[in-house]
Short mmCIF file of C-alpha atoms and ligand atoms in Angstrom, two decimals:
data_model
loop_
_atom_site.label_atom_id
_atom_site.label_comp_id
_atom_site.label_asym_id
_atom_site.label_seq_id
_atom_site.Cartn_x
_atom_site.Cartn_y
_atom_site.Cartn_z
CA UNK T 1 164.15 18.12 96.93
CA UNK T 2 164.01 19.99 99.55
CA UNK T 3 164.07 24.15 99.23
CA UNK T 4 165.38 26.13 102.89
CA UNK T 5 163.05 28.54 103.42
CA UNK T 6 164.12 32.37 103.68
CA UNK T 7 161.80 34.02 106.50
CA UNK T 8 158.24 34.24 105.13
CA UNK T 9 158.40 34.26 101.59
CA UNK T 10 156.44 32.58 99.09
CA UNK T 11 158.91 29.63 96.95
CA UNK T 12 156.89 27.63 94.60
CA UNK T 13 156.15 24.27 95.27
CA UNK T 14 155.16 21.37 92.52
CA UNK T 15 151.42 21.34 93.39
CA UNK T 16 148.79 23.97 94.62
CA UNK T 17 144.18 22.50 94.74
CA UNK T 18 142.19 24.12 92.72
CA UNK T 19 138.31 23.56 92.86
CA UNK T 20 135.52 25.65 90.82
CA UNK T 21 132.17 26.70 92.23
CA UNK T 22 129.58 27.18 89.68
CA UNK T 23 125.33 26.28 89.09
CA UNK T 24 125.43 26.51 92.67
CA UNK T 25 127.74 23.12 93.18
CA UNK T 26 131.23 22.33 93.78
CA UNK T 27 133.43 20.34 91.50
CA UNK T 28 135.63 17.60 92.62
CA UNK T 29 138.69 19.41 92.58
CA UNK T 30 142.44 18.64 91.37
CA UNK T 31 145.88 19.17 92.05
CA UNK T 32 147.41 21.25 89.15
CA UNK T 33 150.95 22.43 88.52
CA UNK T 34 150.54 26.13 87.43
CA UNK T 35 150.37 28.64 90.53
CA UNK T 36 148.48 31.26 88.15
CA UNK T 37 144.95 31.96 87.81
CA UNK T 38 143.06 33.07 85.03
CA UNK T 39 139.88 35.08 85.77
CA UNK T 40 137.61 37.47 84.41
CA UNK T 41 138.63 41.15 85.04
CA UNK T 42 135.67 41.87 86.87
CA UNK T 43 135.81 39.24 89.21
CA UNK T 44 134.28 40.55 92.61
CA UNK T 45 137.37 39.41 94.36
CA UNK T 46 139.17 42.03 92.55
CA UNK T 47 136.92 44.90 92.52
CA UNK T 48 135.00 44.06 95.50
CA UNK T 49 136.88 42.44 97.71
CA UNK T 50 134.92 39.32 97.61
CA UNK T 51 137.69 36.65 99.23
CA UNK T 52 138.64 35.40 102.51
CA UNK T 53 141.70 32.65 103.27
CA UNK T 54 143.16 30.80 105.50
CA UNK T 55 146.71 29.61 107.04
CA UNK T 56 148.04 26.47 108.64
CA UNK T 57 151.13 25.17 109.08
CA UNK T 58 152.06 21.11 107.96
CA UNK T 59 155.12 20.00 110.17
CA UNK T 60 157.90 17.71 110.10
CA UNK T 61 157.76 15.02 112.99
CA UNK T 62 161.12 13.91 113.85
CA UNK T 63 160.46 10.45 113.12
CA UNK T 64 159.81 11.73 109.46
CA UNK T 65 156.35 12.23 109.45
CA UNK T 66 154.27 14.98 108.84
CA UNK T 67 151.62 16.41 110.82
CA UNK T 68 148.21 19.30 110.78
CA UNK T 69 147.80 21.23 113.73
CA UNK T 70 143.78 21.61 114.17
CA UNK T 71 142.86 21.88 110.25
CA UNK T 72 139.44 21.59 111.41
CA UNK T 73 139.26 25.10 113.16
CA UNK T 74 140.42 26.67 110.47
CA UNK T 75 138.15 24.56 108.29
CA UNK T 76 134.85 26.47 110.59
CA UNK T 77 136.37 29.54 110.14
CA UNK T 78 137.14 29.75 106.60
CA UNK T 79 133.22 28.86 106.53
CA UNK T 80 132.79 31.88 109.46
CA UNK T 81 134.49 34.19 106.51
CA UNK T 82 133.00 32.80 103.56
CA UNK T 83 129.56 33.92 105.40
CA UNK T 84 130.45 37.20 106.03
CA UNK T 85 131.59 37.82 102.27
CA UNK T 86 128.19 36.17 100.87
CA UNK T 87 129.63 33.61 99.59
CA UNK T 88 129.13 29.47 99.58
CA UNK T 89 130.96 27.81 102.47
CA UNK T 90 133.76 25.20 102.17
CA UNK T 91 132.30 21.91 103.59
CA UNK T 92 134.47 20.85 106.24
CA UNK T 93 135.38 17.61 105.00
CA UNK T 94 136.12 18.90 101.45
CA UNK T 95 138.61 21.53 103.06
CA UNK T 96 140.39 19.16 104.99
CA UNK T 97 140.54 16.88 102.07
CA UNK T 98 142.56 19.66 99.92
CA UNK T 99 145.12 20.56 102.56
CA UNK T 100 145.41 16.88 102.86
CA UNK T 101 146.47 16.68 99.35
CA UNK T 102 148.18 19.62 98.76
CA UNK T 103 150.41 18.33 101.71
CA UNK T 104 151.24 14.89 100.38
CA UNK T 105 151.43 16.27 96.61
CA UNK T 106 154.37 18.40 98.20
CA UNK T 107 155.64 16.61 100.82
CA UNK T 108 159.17 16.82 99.55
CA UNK T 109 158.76 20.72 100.61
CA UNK T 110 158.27 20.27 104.12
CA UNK T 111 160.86 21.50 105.32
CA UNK T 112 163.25 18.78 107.77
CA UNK T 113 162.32 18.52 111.45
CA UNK T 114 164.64 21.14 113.97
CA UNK T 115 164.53 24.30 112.62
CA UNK T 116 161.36 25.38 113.02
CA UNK T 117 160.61 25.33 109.48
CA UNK T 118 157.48 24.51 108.05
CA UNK T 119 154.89 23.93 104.92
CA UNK T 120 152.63 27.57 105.47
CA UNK T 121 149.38 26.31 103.36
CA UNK T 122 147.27 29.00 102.28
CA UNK T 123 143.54 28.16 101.98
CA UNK T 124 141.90 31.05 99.94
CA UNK T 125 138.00 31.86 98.14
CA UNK T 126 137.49 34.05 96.05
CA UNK T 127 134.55 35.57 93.61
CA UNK T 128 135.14 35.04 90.19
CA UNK T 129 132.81 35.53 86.37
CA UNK T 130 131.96 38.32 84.83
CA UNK T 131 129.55 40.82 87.00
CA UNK T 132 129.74 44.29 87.18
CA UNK T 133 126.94 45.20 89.97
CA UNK T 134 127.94 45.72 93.44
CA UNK T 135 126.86 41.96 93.85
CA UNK T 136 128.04 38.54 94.70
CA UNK T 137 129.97 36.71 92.06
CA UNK T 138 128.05 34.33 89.79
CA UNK T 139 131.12 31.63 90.33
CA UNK T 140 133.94 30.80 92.71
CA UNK T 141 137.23 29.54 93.25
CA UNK T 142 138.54 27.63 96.21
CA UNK T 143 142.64 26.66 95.78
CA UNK T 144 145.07 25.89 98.23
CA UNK T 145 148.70 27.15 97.76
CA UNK T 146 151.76 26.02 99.98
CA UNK T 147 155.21 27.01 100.32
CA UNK T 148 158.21 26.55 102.90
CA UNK T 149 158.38 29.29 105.49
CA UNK T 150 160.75 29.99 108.44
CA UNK T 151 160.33 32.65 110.57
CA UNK T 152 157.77 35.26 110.26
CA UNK T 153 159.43 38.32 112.39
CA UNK T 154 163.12 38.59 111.75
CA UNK T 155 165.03 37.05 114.54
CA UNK T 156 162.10 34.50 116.48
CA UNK T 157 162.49 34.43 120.36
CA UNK T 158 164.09 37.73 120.16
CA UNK T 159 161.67 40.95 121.43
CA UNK T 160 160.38 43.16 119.06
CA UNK T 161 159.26 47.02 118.93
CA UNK T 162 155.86 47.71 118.00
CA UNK T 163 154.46 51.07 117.60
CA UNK T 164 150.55 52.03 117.86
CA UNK T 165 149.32 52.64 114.64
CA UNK T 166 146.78 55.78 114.57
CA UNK T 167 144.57 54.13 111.11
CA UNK T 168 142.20 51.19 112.25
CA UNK T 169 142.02 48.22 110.74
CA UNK T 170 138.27 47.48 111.27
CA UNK T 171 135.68 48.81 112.07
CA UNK T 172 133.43 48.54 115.02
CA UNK T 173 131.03 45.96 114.05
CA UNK T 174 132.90 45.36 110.42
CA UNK T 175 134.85 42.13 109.43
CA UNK T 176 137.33 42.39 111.74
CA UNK T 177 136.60 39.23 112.97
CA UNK T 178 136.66 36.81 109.99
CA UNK T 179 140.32 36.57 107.77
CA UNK T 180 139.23 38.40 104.91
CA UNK T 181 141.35 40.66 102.61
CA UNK T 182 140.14 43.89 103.34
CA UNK T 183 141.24 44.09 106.96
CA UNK T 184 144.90 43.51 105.73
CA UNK T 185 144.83 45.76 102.97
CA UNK T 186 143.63 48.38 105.34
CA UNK T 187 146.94 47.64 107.84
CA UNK T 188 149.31 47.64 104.86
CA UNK T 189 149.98 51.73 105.22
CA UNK T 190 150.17 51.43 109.01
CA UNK T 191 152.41 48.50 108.80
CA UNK T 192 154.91 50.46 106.42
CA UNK T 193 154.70 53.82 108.15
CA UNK T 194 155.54 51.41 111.34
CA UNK T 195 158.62 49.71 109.55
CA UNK T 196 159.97 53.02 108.07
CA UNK T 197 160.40 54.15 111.83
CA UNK T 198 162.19 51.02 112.25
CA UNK T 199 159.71 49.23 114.34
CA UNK T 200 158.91 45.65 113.39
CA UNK T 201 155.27 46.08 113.24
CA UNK T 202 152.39 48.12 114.39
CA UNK T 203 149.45 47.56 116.76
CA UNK T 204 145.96 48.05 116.44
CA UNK T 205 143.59 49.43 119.02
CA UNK T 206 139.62 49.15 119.39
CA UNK T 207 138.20 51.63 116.72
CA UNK T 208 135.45 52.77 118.35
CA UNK T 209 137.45 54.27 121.52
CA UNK T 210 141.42 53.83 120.21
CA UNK T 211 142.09 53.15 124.05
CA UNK T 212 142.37 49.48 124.35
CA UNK T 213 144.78 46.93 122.58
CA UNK T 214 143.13 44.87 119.74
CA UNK T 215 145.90 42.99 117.81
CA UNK T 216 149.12 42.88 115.67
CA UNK T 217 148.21 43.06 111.93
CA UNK T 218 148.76 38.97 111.73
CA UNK T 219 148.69 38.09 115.28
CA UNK T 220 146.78 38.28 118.81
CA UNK T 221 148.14 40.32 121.93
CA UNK T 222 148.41 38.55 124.87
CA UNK T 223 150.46 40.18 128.07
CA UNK T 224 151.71 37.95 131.45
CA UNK T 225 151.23 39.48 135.04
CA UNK T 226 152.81 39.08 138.00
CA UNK T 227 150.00 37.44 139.01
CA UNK T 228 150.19 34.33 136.86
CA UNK T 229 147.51 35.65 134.57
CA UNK T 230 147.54 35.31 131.00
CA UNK T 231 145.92 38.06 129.32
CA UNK T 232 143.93 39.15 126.11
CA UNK T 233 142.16 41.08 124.43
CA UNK T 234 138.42 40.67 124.27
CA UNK T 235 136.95 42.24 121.23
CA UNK T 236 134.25 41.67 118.21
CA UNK T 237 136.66 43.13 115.80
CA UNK T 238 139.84 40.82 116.18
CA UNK T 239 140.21 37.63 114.60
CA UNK T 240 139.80 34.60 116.76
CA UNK T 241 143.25 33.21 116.67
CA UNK T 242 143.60 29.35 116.77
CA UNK T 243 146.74 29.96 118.60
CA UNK T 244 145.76 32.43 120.61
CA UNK T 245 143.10 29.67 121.75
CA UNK T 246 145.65 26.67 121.96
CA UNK T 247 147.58 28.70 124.49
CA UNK T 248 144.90 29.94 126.45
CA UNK T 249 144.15 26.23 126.94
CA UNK T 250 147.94 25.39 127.84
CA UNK T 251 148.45 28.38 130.15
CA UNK T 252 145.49 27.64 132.06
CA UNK T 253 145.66 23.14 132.24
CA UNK T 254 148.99 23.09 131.69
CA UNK T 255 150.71 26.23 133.24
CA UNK T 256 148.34 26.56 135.79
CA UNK T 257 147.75 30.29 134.91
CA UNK T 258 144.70 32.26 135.34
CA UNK T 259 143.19 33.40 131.68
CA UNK T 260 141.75 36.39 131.88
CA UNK T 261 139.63 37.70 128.39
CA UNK T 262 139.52 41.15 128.96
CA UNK T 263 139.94 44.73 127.85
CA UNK T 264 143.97 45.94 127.81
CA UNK T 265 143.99 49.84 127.87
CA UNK T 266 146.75 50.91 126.67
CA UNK T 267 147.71 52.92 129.46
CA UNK T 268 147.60 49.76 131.57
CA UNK T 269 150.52 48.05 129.86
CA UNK T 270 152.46 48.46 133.44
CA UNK T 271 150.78 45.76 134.94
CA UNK T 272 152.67 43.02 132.06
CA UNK T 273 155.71 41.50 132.93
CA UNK T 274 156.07 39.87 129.44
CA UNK T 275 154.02 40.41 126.12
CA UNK T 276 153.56 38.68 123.04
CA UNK T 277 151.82 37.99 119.80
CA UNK T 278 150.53 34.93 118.71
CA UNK T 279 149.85 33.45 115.04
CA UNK T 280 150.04 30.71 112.72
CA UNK T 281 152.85 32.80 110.94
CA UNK T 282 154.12 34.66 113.93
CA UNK T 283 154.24 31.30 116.45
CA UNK T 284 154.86 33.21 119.46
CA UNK T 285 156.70 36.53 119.36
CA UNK T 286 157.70 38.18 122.48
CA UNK T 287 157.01 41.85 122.23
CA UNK T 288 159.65 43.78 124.14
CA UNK T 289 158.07 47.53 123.67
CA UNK T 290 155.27 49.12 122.52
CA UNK T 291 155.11 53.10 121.89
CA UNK T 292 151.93 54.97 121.85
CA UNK T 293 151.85 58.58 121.25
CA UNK T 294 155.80 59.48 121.38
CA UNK T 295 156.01 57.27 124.98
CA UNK T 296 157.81 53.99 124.75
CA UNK T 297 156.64 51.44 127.12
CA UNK T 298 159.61 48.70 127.57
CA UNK T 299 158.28 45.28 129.19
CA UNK T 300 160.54 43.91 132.02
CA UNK T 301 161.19 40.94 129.60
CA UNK T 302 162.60 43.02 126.64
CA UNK T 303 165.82 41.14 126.07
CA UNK T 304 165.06 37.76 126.04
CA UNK T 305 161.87 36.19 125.63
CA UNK T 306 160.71 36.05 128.89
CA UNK T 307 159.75 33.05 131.15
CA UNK T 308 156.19 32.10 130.81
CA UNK T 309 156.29 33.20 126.96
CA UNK T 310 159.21 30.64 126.86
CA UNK T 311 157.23 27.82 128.44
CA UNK T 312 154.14 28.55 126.23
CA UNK T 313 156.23 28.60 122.96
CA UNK T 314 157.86 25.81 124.44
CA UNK T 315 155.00 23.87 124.41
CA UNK T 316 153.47 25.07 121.33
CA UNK T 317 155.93 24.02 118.81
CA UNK T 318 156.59 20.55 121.07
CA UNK T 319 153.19 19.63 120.28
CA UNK T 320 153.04 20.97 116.54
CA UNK T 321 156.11 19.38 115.63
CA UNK T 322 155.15 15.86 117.63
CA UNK T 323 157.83 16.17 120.59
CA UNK T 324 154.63 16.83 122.73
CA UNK T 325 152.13 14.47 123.02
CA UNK T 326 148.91 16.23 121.62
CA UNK T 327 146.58 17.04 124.48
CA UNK T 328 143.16 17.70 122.92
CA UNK T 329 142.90 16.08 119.08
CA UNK T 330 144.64 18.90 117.91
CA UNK T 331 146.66 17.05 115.25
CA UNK T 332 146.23 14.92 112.27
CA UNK T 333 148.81 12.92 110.81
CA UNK T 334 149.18 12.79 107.34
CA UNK T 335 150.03 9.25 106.12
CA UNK T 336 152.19 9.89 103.44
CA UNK T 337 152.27 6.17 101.84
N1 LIG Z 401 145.07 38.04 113.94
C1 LIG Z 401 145.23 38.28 112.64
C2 LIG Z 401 144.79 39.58 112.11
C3 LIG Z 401 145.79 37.30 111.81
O1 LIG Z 401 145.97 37.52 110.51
C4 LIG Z 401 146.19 36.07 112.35
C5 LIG Z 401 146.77 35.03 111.49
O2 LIG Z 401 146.10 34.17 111.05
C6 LIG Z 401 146.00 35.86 113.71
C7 LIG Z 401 145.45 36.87 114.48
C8 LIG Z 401 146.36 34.57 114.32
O3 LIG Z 401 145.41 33.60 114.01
P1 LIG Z 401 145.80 32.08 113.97
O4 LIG Z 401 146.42 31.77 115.28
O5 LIG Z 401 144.52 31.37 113.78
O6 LIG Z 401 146.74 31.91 112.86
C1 LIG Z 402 148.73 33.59 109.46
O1 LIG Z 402 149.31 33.64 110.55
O2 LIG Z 402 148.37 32.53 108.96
C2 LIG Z 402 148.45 34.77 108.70
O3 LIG Z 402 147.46 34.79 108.04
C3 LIG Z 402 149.40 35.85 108.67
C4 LIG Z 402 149.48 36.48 107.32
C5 LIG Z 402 148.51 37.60 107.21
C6 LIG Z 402 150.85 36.87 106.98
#
């Protein structure tokens, strides 16, 4: 039974991991059918904030098969974010293990190979038990959800507008860095103020100067020269994107670019021939414009996605969905029998 994904929207799937952190151990953890939690209602992930998560994609080979693009990154980050919220890590081998078998407990949902469809799982921690203090939780949850997704920005390959937001998501030395809740509930009001004025999203810039690019709410920035130079942002308050890394490793030993990790100033955006952001959820999308303070800057490659973005997307999905061969242990097959 397969269910076509509609953009990125969540469709329920027959199995979701659940595992319970309590007396300072993990359980074994098990597959369940219910998608709903029960908690206490003062559970530090709701008052507090106390939660970070995760997102990988599983994808359909064309041979049939399905396949992890590196699980284990986001395995050491989830661990990077747990940290930061005070709470116990996710061993590495026991998060791998769950988005293993969430996978194969849904494997009918993967979506077929071609269409760029794919299983978004959805590693997540959160504080649970009753505690009222400003403290860590007494207890934990760590579940993995999944459901088929398509594309995250309406109309993939095609440009979008993006508009500067004037809120900050982080702060200067704050969690910007680490995927925890907080930062996204803080772009929520900027990312609807951005879509009321008909833009697709908004982008963030450094909070401690609002002069240089940081990211897209759910994505890195990177911008192409004419120089062959793939660029990005360099910042302590952005989140280390997996794909932004992948491609920096492609456009440099495959493309023969030079990567540059370096401050964008917004005023500088001239110098780009083509722009993008780059995500689990958002694959590569080109950006075609970008307005800051009433001026709309339009990239030369504003129509179409533009030639280097093409060749890095192009390369991107051929190795996620198997067409490529992997370069660097990035993938793990899932043996489904
Ligand atoms: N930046 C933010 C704020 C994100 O939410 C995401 C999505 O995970 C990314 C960047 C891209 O990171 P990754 O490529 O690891 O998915
Ligand atoms: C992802 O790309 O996995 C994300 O986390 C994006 C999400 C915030 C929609």
């Amino acid at each position: 039974m397969n269910t076509k994904p509609k953009g990125f929207t969540y469709t329920k799937v027959a199995y979701n991991y659940i595992s319970y952190f309590k007396d300072g151990k993990w359980d074994e953890g098990t597959l369940r059918e219910d998608d709903k939690l029960v908690i206490s209602a003062t559970s530090t992930a709701l008052h507090y904030g106390q939660q970070c998560f995760e997102g990988l994609k599983a994808y359909r080979r064309k041979d049939g098969g399905i396949q992890l693009f590196r699980v284990e990154d986001n395995a050491r980050r989830f661990q990077r974010s747990a940290d930061r919220m005070a709470m116990p890590i996710v061993p590495v081998e026991k998060f791998i293990d769950a988005v293993v078998k969430t996978v194969k407990a849904n494997e009918a949902f993967v979506p077929p190979y071609g269409n760029h469809e794919s299983l978004y799982i959805r590693p997540f921690l959160i504080g649970i038990g009753d505690n009222l203090g400003l403290r860590p939780a007494p207890e934990y949850i760590f579940s993995v959800i999944a459901s088929p997704v398509g594309n995250y920005f309406a109309g993939e390959a095609k440009p979008v507008d993006l508009i500067v937001s004037d809120d900050d998501r982080a702060a200067p030395h704050g969690t910007g860095d680490v995927k925890v809740g907080g930062n996204y509930a803080a772009s929520l009001k900027p990312q609807l103020i951005a879509r009321k004025n008909g833009y697709a999203e908004c982008i963030f810039l450094d909070p401690s100067t609002h002069t240089k690019i940081e990211e897209v709410g759910a994505a890195n920035f990177f911008g192409i020269t004419n120089d062959h130079q793939y660029v990005t942002p360099k910042s302590p308050s952005i989140l280390d994107s997996i794909t932004n890394r992948s491609l920096k490793w492609l456009a440099q030993y495959v493309l023969n670019l030079e990567v540059l990790e370096q401050d964008i100033f917004i005023n500088q955006l001239d110098k780009f021939v083509e722009a993008g952001a780059c995500g689990t959820a958002a694959a590569i999308t080109p950006i075609g414009s970008i307005t800051h303070l009433g001026v709309k800057h339009t990239f030369p490659a504003h129509e179409e996605m533009g030639e280097y973005t093409r060749k890095l997307y192009n390369l991107l999905t051929g190795i996620q969905f198997g067409d490529i061969e992997d370069p660097n242990h990035w993938i793990t097959k899932i043996s489904l029998h």
